Backbone as a ProteinNet text record, in pm:
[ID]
protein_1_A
[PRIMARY]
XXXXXXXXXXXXXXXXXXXXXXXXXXXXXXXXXXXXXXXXXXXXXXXXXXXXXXXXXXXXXXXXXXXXXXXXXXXXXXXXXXXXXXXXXXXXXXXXXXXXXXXXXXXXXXXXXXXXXXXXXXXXXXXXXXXXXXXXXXXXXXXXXXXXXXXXXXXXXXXXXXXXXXXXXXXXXXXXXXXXXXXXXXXXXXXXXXXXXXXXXXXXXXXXXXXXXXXXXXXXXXXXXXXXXXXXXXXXXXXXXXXXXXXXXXXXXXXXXX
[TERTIARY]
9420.6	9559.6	9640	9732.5	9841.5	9889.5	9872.2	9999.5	10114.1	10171.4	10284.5	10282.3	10374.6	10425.8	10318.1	10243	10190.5	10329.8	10429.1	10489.3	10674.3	10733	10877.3	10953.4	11054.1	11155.4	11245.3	11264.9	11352.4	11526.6	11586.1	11725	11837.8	11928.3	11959.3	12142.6	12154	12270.2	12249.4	12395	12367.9	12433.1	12335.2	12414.6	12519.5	12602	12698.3	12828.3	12931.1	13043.1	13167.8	13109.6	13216.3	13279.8	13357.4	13415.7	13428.5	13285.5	13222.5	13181.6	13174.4	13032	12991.2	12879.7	12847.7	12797.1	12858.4	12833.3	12690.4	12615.8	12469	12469.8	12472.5	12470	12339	12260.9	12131.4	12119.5	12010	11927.2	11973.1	12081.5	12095.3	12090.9	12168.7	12116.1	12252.5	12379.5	12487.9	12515.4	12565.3	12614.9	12765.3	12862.8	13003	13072.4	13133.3	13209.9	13357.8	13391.2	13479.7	13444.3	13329	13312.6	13281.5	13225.9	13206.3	13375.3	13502.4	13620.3	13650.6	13668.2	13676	13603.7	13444.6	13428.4	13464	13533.1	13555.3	13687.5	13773.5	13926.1	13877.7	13830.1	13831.1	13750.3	13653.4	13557.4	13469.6	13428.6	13347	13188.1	13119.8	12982.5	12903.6	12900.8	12795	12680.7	12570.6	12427.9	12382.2	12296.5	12260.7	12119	12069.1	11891.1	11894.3	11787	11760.5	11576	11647.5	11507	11499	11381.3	11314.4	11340.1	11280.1	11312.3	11437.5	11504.9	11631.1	11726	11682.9	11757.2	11713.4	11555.6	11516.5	11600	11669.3	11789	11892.1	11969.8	12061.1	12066.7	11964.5	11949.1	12039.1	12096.2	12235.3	12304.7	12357.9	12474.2	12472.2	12380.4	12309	12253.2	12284.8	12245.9	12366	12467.4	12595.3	12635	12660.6	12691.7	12618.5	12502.6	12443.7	12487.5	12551	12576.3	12708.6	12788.3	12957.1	12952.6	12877.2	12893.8	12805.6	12691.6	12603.3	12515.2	12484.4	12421.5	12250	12171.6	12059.3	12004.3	11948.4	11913.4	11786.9	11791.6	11705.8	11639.5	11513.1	11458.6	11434.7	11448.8	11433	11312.3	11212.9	11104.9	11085	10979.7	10961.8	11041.4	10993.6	11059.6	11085.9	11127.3	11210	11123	11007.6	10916.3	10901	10891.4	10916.6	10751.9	10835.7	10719.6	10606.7	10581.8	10546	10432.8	10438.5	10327.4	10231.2	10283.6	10130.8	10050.4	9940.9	9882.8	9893.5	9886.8	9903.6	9901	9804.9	9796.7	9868	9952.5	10056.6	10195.1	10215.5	10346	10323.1	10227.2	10193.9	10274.1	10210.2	10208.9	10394.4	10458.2	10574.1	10692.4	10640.1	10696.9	10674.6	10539.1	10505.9	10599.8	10544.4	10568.1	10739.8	10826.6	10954.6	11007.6	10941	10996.2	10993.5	10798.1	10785	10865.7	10883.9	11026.7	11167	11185.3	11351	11327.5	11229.7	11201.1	11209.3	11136.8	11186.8	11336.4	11324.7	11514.7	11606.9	11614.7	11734.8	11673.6	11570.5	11589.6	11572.2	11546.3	11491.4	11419.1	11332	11278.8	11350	11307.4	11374.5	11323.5	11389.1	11349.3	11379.8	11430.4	11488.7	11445.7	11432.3	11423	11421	11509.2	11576.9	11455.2	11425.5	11262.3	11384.9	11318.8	11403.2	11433.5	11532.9	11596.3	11575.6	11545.5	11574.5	11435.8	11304.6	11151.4	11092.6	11029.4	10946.1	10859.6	10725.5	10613.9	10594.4	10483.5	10441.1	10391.2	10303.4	10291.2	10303.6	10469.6	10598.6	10611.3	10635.5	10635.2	10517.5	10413.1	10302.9	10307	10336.6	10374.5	10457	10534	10674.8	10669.3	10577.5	10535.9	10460.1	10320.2	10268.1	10312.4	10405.8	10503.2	10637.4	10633.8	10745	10854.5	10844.2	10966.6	10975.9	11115.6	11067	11147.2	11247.5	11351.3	11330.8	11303.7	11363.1	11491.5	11583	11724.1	11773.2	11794	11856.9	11985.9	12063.9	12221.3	12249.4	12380.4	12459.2	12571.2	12641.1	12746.4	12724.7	12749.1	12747.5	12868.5	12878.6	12990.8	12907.8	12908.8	12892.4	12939	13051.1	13165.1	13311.8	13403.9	13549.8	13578.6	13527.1	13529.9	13409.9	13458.7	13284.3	13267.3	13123	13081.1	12986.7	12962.1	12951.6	12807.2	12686.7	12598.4	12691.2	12707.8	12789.9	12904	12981.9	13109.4	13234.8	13320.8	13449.5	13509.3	13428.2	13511.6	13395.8	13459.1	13327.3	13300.8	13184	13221.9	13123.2	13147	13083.8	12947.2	12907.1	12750.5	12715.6	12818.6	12774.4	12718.6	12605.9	12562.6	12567.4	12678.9	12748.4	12608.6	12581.3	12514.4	12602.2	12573.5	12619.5	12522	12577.1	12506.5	12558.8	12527.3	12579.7	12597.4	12694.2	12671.4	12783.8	12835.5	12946.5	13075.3	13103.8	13233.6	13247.6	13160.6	13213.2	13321.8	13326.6	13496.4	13609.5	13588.9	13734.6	13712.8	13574.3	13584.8	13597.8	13521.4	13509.6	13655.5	13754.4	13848.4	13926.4	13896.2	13942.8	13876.6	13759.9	13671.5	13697.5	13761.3	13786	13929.8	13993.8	14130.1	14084.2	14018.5	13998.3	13920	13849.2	13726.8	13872.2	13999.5	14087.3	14172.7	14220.5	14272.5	14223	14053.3	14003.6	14001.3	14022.2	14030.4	13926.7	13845.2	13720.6	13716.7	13635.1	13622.8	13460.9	13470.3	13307.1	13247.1	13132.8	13083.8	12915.1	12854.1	12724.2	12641	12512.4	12459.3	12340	12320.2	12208.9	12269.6	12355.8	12410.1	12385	12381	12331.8	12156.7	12089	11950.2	11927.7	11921	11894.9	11779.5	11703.7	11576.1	11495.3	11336.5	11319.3	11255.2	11226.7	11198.4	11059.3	10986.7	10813.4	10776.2	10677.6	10638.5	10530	10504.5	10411.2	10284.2	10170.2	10059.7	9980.9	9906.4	9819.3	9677.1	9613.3	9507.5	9389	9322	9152.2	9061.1	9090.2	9095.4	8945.2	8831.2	8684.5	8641.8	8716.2	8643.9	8745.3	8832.7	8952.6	8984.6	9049.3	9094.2	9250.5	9354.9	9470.7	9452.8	9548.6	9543.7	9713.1	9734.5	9871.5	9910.3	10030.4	10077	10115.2	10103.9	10137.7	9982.2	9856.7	9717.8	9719.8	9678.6	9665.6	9599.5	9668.9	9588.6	9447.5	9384.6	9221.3	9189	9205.9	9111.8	9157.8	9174	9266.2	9221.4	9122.4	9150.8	9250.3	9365.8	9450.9	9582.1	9578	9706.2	9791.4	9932.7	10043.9	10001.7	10053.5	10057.7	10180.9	10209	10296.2	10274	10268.1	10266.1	10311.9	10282.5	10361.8	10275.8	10310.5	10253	10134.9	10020.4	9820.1	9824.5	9879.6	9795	9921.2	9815.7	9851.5	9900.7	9930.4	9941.2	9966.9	9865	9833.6	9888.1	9982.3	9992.5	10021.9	10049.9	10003.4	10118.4	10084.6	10129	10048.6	10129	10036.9	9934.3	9846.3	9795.1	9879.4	9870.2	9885.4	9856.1	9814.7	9774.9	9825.1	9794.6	9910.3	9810.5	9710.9	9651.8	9720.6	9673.6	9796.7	9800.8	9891.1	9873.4	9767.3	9699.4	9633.5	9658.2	9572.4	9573.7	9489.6	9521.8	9407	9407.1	9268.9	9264.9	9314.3	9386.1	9447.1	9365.4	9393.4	9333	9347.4	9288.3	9326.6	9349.4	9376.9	9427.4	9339.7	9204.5	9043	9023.5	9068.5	8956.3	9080.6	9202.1	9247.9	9328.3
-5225.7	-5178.6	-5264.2	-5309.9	-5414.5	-5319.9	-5325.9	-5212.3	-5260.8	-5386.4	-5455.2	-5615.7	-5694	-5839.9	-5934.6	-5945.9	-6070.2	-6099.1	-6169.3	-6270.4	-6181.3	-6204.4	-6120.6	-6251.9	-6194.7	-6278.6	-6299.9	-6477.7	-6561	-6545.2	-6531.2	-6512.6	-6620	-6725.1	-6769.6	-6754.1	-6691.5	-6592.4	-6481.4	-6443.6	-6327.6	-6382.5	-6327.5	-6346	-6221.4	-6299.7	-6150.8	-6230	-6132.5	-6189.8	-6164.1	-6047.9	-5981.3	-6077.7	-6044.9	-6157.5	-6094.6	-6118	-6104.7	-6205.7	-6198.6	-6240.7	-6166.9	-6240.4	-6170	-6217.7	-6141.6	-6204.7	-6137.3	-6285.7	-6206.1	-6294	-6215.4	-6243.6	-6271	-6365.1	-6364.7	-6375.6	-6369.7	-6300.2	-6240.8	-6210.5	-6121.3	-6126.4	-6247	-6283.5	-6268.7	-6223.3	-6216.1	-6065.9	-5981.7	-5834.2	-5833.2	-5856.5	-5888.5	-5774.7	-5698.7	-5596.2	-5636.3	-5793	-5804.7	-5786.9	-5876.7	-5853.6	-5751.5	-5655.8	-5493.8	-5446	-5490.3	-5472.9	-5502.6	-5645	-5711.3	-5587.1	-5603.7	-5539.8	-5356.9	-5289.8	-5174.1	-5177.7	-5307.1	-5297.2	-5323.1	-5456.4	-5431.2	-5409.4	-5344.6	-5236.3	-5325.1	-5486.1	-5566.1	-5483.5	-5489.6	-5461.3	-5548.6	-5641.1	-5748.7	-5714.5	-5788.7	-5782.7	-5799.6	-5713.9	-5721.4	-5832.5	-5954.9	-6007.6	-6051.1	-5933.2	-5938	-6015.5	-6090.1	-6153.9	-6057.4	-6018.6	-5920.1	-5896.4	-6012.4	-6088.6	-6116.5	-6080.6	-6125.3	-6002.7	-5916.6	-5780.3	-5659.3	-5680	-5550	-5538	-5612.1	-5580.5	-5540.6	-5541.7	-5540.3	-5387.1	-5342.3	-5209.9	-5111.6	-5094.7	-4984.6	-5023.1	-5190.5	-5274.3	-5239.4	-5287.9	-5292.3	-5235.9	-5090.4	-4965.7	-4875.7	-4932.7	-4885.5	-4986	-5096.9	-5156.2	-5142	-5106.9	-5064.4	-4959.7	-4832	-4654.9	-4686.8	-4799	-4832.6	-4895.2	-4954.3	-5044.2	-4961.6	-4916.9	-4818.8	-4960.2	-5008	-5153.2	-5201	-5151.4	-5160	-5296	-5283.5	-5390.5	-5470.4	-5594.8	-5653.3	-5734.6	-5792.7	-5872.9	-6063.2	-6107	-6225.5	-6226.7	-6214.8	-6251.5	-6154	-6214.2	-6139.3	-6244.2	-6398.2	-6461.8	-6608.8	-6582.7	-6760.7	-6867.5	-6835.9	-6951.1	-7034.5	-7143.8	-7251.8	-7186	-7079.3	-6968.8	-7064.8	-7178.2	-7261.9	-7274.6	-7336.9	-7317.4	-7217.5	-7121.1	-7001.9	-6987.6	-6928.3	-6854.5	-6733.8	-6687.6	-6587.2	-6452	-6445.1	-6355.5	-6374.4	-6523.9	-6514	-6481.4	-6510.8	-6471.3	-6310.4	-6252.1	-6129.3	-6081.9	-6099.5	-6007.5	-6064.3	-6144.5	-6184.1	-6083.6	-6071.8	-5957.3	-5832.3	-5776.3	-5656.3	-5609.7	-5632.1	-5590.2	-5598.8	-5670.2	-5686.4	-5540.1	-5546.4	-5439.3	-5291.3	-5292.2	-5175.3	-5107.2	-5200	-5218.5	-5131.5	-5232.6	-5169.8	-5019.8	-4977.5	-4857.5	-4781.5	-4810.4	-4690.6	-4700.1	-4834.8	-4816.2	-4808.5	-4854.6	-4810.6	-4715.5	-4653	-4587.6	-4590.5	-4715.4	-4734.7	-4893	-4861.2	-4967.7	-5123.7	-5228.9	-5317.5	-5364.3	-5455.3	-5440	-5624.3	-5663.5	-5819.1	-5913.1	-6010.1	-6121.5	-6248.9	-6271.4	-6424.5	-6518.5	-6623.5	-6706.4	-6789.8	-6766.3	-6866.5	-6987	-7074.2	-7219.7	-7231.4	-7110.2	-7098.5	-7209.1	-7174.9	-7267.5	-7163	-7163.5	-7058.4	-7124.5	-7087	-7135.3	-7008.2	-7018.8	-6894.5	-6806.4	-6858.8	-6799.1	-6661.5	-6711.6	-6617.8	-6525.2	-6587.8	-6513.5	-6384.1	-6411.2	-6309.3	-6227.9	-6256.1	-6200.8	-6085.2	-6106.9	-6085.6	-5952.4	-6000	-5832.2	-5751.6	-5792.9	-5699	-5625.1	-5711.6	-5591.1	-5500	-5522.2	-5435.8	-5475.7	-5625.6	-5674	-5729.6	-5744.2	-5743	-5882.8	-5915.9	-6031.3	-6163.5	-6309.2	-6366.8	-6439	-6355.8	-6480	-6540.2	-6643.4	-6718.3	-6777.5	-6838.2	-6865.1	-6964.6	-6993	-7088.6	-7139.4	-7101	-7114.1	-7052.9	-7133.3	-7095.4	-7113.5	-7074.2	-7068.5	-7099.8	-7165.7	-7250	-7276.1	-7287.5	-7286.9	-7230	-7289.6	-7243.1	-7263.6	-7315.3	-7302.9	-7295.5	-7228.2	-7235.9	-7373.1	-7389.3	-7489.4	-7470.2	-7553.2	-7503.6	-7590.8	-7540.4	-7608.5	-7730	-7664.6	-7768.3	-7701.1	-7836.1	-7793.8	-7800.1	-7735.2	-7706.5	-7546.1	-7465.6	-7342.4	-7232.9	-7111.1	-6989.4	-6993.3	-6924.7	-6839.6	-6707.3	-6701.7	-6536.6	-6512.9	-6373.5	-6404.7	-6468.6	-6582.9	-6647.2	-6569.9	-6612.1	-6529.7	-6655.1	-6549	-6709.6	-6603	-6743.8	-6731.3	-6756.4	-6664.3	-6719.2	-6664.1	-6625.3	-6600	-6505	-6434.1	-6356.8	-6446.6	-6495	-6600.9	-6582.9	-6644.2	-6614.4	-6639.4	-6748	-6771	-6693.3	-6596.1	-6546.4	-6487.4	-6439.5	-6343.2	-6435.8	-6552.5	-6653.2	-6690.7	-6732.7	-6733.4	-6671.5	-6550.7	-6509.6	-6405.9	-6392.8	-6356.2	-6502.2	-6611.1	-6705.9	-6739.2	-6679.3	-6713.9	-6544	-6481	-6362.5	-6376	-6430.6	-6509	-6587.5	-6694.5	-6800	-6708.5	-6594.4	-6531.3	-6480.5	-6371.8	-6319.5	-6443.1	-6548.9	-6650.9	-6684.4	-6726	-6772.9	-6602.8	-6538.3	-6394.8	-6328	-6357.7	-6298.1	-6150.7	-6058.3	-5950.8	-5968.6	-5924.9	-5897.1	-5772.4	-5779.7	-5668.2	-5663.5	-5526.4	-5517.8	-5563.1	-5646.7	-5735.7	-5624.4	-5510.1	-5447.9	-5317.5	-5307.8	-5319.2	-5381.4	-5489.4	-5633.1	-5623.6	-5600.9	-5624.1	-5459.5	-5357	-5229.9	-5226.7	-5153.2	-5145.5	-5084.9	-5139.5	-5097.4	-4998.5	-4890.3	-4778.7	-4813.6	-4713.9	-4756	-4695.1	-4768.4	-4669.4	-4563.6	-4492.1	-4366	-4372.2	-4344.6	-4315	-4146.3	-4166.7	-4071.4	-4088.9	-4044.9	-4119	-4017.9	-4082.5	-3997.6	-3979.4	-3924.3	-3922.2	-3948.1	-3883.3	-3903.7	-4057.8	-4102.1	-4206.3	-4315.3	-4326.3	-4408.6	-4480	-4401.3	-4519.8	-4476.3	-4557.2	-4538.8	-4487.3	-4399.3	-4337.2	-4353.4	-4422.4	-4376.4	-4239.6	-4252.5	-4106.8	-4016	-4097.2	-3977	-3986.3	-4019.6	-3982	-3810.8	-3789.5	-3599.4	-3546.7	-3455.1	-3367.4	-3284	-3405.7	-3342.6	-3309.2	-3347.6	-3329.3	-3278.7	-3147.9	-3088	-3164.9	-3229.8	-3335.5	-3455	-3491.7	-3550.5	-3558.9	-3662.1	-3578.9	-3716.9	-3697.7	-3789.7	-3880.1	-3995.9	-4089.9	-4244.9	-4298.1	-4359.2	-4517.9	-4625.4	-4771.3	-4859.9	-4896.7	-4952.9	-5047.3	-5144.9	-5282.4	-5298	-5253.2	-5276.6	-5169.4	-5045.5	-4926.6	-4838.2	-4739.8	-4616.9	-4497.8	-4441.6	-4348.3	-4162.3	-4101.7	-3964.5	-3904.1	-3819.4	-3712	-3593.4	-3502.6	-3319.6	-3304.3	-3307.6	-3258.3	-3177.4	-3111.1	-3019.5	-3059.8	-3006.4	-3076.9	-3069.9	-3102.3	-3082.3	-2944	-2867	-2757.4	-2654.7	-2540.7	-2427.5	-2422.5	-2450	-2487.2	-2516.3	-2475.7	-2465.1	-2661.3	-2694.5	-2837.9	-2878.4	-3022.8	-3048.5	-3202.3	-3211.8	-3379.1	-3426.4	-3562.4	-3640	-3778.1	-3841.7	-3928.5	-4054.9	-4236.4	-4287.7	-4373.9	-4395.3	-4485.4	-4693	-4720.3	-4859.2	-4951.8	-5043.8	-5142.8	-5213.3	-5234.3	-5294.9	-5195	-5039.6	-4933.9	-4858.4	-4869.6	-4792.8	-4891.8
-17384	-17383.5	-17286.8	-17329.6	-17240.9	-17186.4	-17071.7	-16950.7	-16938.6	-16893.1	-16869.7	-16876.5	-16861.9	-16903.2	-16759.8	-16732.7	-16666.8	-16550.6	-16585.4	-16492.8	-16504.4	-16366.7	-16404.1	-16453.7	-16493.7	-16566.8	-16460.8	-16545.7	-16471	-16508.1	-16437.9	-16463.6	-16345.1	-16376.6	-16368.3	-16362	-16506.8	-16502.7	-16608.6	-16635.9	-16729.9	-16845.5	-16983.2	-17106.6	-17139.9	-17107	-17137.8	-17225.9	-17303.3	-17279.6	-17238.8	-17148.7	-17045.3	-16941.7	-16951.6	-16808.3	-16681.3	-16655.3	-16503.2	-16451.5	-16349	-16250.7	-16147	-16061	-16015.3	-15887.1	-15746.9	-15629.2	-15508.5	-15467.5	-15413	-15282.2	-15165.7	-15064.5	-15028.2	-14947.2	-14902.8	-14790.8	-14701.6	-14552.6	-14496.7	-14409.8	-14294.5	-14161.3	-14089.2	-14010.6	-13896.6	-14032.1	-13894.5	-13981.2	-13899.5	-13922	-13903.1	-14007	-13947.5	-14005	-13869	-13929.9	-14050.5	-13992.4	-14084.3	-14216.7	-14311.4	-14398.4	-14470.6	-14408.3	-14403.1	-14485.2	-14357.7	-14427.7	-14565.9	-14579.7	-14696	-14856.6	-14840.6	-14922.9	-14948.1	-14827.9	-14879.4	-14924.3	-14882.5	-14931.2	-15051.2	-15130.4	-15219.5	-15362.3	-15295.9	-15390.6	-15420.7	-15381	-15486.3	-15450.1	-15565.9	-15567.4	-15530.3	-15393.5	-15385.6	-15388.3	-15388.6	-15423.4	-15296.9	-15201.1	-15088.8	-15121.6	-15126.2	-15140	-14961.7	-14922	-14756	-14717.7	-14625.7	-14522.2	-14427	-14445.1	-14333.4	-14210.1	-14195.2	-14031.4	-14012.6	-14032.1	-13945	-13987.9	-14075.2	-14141.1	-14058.4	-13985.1	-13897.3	-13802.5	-13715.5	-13639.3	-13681	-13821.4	-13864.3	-13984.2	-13973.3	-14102.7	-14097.7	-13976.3	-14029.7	-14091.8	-14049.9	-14080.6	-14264.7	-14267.4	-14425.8	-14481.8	-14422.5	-14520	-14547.6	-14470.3	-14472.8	-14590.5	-14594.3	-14682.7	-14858	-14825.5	-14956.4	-14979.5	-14903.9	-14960.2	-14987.8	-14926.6	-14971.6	-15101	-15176.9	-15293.6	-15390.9	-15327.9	-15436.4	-15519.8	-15386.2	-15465.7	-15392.5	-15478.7	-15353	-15313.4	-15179.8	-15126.3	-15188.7	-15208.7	-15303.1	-15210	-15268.9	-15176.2	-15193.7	-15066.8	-15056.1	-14922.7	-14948.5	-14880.1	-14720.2	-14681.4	-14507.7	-14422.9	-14426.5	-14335.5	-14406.9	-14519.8	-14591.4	-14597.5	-14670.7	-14680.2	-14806.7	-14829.6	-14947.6	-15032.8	-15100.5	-15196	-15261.7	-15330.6	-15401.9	-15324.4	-15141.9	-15064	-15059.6	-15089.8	-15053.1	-15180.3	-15166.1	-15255.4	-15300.7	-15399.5	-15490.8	-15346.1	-15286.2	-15232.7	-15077.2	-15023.5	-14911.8	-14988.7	-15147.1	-15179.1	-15207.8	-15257.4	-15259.9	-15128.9	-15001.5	-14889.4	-14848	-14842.5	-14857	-14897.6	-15047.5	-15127.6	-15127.1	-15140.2	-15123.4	-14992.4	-14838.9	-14730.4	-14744.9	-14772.1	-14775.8	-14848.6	-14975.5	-15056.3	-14965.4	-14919	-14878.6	-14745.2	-14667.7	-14583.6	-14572.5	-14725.7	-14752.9	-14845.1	-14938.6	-14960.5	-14823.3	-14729	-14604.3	-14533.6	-14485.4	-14441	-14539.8	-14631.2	-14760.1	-14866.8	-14848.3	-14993.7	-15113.3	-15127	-15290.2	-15206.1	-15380.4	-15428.5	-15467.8	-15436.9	-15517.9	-15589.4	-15733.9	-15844.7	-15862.5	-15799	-15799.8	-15698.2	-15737.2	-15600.9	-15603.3	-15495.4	-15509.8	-15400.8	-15479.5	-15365	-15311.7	-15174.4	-15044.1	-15129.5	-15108	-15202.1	-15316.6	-15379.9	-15522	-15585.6	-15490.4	-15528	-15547.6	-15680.2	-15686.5	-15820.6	-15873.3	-15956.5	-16035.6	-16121.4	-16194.4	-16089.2	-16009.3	-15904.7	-15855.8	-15810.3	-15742.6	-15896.7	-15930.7	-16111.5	-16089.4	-16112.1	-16117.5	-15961.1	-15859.6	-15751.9	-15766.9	-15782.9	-15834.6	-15899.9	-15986.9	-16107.5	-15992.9	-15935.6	-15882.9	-15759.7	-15732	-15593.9	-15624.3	-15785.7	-15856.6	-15889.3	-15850	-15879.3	-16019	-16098.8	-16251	-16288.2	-16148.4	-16181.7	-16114.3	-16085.5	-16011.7	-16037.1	-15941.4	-15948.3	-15899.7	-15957.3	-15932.6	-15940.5	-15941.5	-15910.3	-15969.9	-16058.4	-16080.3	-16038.5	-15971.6	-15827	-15713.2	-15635.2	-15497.6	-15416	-15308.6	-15228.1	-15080.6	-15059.8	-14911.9	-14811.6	-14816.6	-14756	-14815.7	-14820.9	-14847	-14998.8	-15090.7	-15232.7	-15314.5	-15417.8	-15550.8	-15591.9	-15537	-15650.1	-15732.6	-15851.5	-15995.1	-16023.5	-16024.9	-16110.8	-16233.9	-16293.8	-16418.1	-16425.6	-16481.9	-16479.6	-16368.9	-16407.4	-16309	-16280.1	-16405.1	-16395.7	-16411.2	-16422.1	-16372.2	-16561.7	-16584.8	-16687.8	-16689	-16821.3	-16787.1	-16785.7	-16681.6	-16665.6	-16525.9	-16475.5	-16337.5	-16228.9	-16160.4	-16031.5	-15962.7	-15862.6	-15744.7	-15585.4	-15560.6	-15411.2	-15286.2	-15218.1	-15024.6	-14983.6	-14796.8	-14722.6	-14645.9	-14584.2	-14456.2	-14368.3	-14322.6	-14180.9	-14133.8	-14011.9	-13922.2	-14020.7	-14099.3	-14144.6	-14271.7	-14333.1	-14466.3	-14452.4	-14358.1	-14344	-14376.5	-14338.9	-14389.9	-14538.1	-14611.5	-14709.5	-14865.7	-14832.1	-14917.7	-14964.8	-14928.3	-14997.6	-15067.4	-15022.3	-15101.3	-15235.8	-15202.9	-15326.6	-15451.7	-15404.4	-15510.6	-15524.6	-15487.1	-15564.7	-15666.8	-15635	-15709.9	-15834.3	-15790.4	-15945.2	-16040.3	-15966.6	-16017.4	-16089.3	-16028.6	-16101.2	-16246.9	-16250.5	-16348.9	-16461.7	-16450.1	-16520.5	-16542.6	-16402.7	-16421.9	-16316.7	-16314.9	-16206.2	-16180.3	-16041.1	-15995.9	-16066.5	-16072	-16139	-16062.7	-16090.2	-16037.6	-16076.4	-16017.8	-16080.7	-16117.6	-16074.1	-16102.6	-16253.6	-16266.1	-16401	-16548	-16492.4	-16613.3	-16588.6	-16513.4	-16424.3	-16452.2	-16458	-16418	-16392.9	-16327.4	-16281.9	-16443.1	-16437.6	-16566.4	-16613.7	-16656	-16725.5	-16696.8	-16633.5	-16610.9	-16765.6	-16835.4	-16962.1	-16905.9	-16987.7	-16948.7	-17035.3	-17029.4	-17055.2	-17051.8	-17102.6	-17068.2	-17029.3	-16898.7	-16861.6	-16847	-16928.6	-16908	-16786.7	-16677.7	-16515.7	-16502	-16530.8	-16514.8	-16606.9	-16703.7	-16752.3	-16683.2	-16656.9	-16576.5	-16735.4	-16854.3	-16970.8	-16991.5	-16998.7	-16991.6	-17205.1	-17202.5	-17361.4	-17370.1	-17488.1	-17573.6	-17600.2	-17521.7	-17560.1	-17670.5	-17771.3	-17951.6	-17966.1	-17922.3	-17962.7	-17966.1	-18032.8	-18049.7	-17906.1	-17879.8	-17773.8	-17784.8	-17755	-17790.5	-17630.3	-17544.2	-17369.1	-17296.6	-17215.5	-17124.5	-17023.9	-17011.9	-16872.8	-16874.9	-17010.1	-16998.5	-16899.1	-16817.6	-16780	-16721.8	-16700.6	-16726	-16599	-16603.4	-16528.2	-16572.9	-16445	-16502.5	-16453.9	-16541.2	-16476.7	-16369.7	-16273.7	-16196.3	-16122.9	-16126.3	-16027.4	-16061.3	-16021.8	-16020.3	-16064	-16045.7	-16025.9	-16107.3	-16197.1	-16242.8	-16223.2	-16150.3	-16061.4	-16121	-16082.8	-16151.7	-16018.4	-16047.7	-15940	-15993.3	-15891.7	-15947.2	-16042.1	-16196.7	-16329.4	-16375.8	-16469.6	-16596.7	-16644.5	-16719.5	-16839.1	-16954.7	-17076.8	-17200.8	-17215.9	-17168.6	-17200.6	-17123.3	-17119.2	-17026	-16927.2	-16904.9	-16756.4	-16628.2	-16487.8	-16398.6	-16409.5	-16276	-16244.8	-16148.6	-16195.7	-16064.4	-16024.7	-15938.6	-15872	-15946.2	-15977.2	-16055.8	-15966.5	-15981.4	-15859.3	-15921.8	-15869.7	-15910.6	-15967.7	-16129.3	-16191.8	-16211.9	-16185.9	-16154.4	-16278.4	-16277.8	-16410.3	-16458.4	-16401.8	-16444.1	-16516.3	-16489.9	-16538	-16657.3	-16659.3	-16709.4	-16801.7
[MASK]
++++++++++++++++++++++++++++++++++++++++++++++++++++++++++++++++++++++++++++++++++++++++++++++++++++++++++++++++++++++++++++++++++++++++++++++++++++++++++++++++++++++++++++++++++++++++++++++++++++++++++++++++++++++++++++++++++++++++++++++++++++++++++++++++++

């Protein structure tokens, strides 16, 4: 039984033909109340992708800013390493620990992630899936300084995911750069909107033999009982059975066995 896709998907921009884009701030390394301003005057939904290390000082800053936009914090690594270097199991611990992180200081899970300089292999790909993450993105404009510049081209179009940074000067730029989005007749929009986090599928798992079962199979086993996919592992917790039996705990079935 295939549980889920091997490697997360690469995203670059969005196919859309809404006239959006979409703006993603990365690491965390300056906390500026100005920009704090900027985005509550004017409502943009930026994309929080946070470095660990340099965000553990900064988690109110940026948990306030995630409950003002309603935009959760996504991840870009523990501490900005050229992903391509490690092995399966240093980009593992990279990602995992980052995610598990911002699940306690913000609140959710993240579901996206941008690899430090935009280097990443299948690797990061298969990484990627097993720490829950389902996206890597990446960017086609950026803002660097005081104007967008454009992978190709001269002008935005729709779908663009423009990159910056948190750093000392965004406060001067980035309202120049949402003139320039309003000029071209575009609006910001949420990038986790276009991205939504994805629907875990459900199973039904045979708890003493550890075999994951399709859920329209007929209800033959009151030891069936719900469980849902996610990362390596299956996860059974206190549900019903299929049957009017009270609920119990079932122990967690693994992805070799189930």
């Amino acid at each position: 039984l295939q549980l889920a896709a091997e490697y997360a998907q690469t995203q670059r921009s969005i196919k859309t033909d809404d006239k959006v884009v979409f703006i993603t701030i990365d690491d965390g390394g300056t906390a500026d109340p100005k920009v704090t301003e900027i985005i509550r005057k004017t409502g943009i939904p930026v994309t929080p992708f946070m470095t660990e290390n340099v965000t553990r000082s900064n988690k109110a800053y940026f948990k306030e800013i995630s409950e003002m936009t309603g935009q959760i914090v996504q991840n870009h690594t523990v501490d900005h390493p050229q992903m391509p270097t490690l092995s399966l199991a240093g980009q593992e611990k990279q990602l995992c620990q980052a995610s598990k992180n911002y699940a306690e200081w913000f609140g959710a899970n993240p579901w996206m992630v941008r690899p430090p300089y935009g280097e990443f292999n299948n690797t990061t790909r298969e990484a990627s899936k097993a720490c829950g993450l389902s996206y890597v993105v990446l960017w086609n404009v950026s803002l660097p300084a005081a104007f967008l510049r454009y992978a190709q081209g001269d002008k935005l179009k729709p779908g663009d995911i423009i990159l910056t940074h948190w750093r000392p000067d965004l406060y001067k730029h980035l309202p120049r750069a949402l003139k320039d989005i309003k000029r071209q007749g575009f609006k910001v929009a949420a990038l986790q909107d276009y991205l939504p986090a994805p629907v875990e599928p459900q199973f039904w798992c045979d708890s003493p033999a550890g075999r994951a079962i399709s859920p329209n199979l007929e209800e033959s086993a009151e030891r069936m009982v719900r469980v849902t996919w996610s990362g390596r592992v299956v996860r059974s917790s206190q549900v019903k059975r299929r049957t009017s039996q009270p609920a119990l705990t079932r122990r967690f079935c693994l992805v070799r066995s189930c």
